[in-house]
mmCIF file of C-alpha atoms in Angstrom:
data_model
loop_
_atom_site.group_PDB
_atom_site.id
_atom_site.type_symbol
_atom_site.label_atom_id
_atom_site.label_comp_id
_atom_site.label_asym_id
_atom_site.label_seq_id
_atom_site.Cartn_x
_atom_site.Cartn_y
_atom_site.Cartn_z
ATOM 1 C CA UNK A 1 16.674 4.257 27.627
ATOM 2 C CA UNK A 2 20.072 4.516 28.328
ATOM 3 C CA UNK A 3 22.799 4.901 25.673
ATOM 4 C CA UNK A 4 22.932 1.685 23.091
ATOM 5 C CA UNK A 5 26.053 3.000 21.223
ATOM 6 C CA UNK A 6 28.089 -0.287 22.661
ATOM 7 C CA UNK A 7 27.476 -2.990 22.757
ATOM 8 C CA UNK A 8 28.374 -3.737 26.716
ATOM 9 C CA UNK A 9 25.785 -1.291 27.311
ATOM 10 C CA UNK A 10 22.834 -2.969 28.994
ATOM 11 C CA UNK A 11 19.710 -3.644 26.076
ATOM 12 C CA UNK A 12 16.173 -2.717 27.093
ATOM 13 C CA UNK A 13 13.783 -4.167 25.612
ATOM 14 C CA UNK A 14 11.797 -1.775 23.695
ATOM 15 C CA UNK A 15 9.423 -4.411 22.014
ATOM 16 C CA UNK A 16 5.818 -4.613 21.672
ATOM 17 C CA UNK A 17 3.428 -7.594 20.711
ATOM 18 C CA UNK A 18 0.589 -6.330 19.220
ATOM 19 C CA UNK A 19 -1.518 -9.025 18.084
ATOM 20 C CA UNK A 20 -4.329 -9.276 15.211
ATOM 21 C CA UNK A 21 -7.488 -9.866 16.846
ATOM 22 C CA UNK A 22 -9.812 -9.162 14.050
ATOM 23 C CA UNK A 23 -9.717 -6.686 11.142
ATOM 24 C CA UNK A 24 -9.734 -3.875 12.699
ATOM 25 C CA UNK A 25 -6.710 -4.201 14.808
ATOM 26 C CA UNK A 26 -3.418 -4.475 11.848
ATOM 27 C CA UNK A 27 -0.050 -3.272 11.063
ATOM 28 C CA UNK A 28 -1.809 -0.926 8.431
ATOM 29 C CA UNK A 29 -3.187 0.927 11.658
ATOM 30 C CA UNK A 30 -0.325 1.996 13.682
ATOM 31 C CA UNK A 31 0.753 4.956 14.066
ATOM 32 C CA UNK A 32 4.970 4.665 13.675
ATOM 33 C CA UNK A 33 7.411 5.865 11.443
ATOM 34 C CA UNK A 34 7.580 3.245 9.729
ATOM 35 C CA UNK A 35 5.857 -0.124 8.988
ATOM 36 C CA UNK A 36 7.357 -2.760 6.999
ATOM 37 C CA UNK A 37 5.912 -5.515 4.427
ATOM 38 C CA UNK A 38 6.331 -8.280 3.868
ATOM 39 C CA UNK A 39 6.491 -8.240 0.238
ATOM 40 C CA UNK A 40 6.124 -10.087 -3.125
ATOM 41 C CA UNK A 41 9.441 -9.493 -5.019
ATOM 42 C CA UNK A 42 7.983 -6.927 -7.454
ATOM 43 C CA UNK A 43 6.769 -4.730 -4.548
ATOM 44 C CA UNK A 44 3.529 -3.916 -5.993
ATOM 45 C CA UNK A 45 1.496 -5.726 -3.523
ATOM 46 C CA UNK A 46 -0.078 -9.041 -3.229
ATOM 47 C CA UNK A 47 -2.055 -11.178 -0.655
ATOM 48 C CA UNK A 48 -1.595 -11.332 3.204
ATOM 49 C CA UNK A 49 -0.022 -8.053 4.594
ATOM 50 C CA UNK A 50 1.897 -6.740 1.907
ATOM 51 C CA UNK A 51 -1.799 -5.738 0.214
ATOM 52 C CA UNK A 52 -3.493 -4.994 3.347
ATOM 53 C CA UNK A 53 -0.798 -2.137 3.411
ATOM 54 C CA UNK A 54 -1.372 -1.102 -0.475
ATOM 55 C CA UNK A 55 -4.792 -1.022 -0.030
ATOM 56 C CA UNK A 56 -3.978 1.332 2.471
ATOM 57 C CA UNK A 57 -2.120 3.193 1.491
ATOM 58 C CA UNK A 58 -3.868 3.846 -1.754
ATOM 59 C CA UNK A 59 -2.792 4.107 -5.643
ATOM 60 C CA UNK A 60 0.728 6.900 -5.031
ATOM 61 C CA UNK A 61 1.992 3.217 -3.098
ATOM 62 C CA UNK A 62 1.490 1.715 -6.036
ATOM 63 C CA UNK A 63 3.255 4.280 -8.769
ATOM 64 C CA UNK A 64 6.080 4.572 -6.389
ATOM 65 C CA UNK A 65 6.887 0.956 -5.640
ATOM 66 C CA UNK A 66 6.645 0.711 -9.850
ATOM 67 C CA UNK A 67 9.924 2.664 -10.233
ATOM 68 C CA UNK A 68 11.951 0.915 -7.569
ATOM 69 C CA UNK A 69 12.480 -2.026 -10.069
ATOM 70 C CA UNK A 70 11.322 -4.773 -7.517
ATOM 71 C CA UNK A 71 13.416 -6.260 -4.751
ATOM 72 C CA UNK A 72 15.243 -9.713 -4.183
ATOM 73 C CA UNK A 73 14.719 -12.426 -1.717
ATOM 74 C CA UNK A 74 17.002 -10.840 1.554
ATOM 75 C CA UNK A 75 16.647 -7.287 0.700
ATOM 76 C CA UNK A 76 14.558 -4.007 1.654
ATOM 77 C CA UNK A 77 14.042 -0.991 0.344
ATOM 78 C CA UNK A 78 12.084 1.819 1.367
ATOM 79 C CA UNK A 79 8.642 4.278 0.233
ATOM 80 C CA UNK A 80 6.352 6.929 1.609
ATOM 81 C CA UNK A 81 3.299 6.129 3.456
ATOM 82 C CA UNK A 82 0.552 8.115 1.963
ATOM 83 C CA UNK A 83 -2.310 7.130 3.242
ATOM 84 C CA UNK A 84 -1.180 5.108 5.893
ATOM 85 C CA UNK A 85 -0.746 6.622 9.534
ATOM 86 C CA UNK A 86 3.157 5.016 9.100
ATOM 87 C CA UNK A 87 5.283 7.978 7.235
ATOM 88 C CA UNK A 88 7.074 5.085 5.684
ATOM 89 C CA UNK A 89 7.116 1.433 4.658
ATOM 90 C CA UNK A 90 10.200 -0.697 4.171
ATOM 91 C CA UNK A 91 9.344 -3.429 1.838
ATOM 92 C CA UNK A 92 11.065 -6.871 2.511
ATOM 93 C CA UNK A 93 11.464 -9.776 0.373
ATOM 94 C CA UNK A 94 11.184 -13.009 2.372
ATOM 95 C CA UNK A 95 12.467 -16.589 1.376
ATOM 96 C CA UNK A 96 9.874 -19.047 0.246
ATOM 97 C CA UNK A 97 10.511 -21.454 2.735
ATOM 98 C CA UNK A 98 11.554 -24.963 1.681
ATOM 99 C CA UNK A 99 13.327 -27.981 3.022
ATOM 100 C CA UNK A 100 16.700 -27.119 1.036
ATOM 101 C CA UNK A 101 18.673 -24.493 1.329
ATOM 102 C CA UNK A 102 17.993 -23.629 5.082
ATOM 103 C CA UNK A 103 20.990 -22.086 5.696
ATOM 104 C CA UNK A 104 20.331 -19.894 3.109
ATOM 105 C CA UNK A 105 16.673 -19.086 4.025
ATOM 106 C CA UNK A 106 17.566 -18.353 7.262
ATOM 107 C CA UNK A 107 20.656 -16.197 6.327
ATOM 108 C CA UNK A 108 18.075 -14.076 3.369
ATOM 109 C CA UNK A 109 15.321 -13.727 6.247
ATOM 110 C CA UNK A 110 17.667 -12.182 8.493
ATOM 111 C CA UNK A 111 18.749 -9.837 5.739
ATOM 112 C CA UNK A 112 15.073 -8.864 5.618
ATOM 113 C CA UNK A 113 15.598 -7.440 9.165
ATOM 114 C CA UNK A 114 18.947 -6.414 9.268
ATOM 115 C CA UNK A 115 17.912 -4.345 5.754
ATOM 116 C CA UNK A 116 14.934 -3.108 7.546
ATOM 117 C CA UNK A 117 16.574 -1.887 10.321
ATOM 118 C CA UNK A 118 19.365 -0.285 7.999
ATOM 119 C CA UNK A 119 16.857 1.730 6.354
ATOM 120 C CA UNK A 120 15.259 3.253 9.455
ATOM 121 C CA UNK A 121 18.470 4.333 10.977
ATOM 122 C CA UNK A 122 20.067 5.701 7.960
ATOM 123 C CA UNK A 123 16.411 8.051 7.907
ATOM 124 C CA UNK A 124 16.576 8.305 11.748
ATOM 125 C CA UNK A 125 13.161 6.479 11.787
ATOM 126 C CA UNK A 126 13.092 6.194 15.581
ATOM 127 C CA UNK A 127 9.833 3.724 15.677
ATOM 128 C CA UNK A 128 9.344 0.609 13.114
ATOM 129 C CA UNK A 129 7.031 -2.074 13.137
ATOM 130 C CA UNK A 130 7.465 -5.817 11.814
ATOM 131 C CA UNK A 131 4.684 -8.321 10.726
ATOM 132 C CA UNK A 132 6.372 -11.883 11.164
ATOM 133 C CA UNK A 133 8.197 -12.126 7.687
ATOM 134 C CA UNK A 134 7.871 -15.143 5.556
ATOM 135 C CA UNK A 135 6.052 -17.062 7.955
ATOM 136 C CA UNK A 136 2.178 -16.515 6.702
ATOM 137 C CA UNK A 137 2.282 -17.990 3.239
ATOM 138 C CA UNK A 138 5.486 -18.290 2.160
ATOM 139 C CA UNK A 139 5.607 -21.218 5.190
ATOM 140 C CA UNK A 140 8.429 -20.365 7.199
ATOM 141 C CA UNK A 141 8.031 -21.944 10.578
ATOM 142 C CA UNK A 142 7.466 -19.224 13.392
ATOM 143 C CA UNK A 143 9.630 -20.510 15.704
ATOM 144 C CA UNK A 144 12.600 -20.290 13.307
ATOM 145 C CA UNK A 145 11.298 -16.931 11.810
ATOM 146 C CA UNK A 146 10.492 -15.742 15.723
ATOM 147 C CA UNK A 147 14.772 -16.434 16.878
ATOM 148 C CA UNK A 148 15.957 -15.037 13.785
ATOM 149 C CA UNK A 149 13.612 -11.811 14.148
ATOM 150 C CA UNK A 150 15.011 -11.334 17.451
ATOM 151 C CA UNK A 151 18.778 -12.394 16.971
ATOM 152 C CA UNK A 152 18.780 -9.695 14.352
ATOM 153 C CA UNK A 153 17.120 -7.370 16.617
ATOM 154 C CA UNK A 154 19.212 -7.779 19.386
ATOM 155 C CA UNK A 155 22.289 -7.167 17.291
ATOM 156 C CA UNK A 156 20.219 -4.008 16.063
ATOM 157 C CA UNK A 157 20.011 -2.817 19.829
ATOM 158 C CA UNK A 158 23.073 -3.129 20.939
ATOM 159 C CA UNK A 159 24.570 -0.409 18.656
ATOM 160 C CA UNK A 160 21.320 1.503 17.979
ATOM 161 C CA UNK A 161 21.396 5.228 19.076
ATOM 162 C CA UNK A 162 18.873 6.651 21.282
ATOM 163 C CA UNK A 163 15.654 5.055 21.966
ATOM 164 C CA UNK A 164 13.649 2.501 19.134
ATOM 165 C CA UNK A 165 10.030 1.477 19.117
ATOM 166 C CA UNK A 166 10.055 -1.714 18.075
ATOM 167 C CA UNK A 167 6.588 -3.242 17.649
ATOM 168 C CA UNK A 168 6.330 -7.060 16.235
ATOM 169 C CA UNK A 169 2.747 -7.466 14.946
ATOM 170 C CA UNK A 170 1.357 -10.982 15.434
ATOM 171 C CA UNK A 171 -1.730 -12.766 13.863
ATOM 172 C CA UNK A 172 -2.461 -15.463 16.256
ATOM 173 C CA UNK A 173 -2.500 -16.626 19.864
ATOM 174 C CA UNK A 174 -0.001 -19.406 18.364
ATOM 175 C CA UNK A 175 2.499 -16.407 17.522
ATOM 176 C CA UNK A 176 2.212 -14.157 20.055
ATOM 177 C CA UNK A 177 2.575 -17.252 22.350
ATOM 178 C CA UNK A 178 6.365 -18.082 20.680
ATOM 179 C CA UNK A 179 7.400 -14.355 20.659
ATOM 180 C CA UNK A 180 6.576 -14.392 24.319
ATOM 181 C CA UNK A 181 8.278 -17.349 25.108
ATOM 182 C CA UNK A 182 11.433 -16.589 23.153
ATOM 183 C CA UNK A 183 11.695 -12.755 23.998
ATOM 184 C CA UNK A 184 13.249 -13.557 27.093
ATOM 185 C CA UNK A 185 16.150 -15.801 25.771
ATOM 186 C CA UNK A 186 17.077 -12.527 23.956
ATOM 187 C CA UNK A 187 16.135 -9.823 26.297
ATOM 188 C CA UNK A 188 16.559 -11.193 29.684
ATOM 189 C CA UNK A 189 14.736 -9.497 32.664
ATOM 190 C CA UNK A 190 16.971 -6.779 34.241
ATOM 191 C CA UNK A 191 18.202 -7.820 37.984
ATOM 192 C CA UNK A 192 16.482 -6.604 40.360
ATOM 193 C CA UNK A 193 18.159 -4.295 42.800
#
């Protein structure tokens, strides 16, 4: 990948769908250096993804997340991955989707990436994978949740250094379907030479 340090530099896409097919295919499965969840805001796991991953991960999840004092709606903050094959897991607080305050659902999601992202470079985590935050649920709609995931990413890109992994993991056809739709309004094809 060529240099990302500006942001003229061109942005390859370095995304992956990887979709849910049944339980044996998840986010708790990949091998990366870190995963994130989309947590409850007391971080000690829950329904949905955020305790497929404690399950995972097993009990030392648990006794760590207990001293980081829980997490607000918009923010991230970062564990081990014990058991999992991740070496880390960022833990982001989504907004509870609603029909007030969009601005400000929309603004606390993308702090859930932006956060995310923040945490991996600062620990030079080179490959991180995202389940669809806030959109299982906590209701966001996955269109909405899908263009602010990848606004945020772009903006990630385009100063990142080096190369990034970036894996989105989907649950259903309807998901992966949107990501692939809107991927390209964010990451258009390279011209051809």
């Amino acid at each position: 990948m060529s240099s990302l340090s500006s942001p003229s530099a061109p942005v390859l896409l370095h995304c992956i769908l990887y979709q849910h097919l049944d339980r044996q295919g998840d986010i708790t499965r990949l091998q990366s250096d870190v995963i994130v969840s989309a947590a409850h805001r007391s971080l000690l796991g829950g329904g949905g993804v955020d305790g497929a991953i404690h399950r995972a991960a097993g009990e030392d999840l648990y006794d760590e997340c207990l001293t980081l004092g829980g997490a607000n709606t918009g923010e991230a903050k970062m564990t081990k991955g014990y058991n999992l094959p991740a070496k880390h897991v960022i833990h982001a607080v989504g907004p509870i989707y609603s029909d007030s305050q969009l601005d400000q659902k929309a603004q606390q999601l993308a702090s859930c990436y932006r956060t995310s992202y923040e945490l991996a470079a600062q620990n030079k985590l080179r490959s991180i994978a995202f389940p669809s935050i806030s959109t299982g649920i906590y209701g966001y709609p996955i269109e909405n949740a899908t263009h602010i995931a990848l606004d945020v990413t772009r903006k990630f890109l385009e100063h990142a250094e080096g190369d990034v992994r970036i894996v989105f993991v989907v649950f259903s056809d309807k998901d992966k379907y949107v990501y692939e739709e809107l991927i390209s309004e964010y990451f258009p094809p390279a011209p051809k030479e």
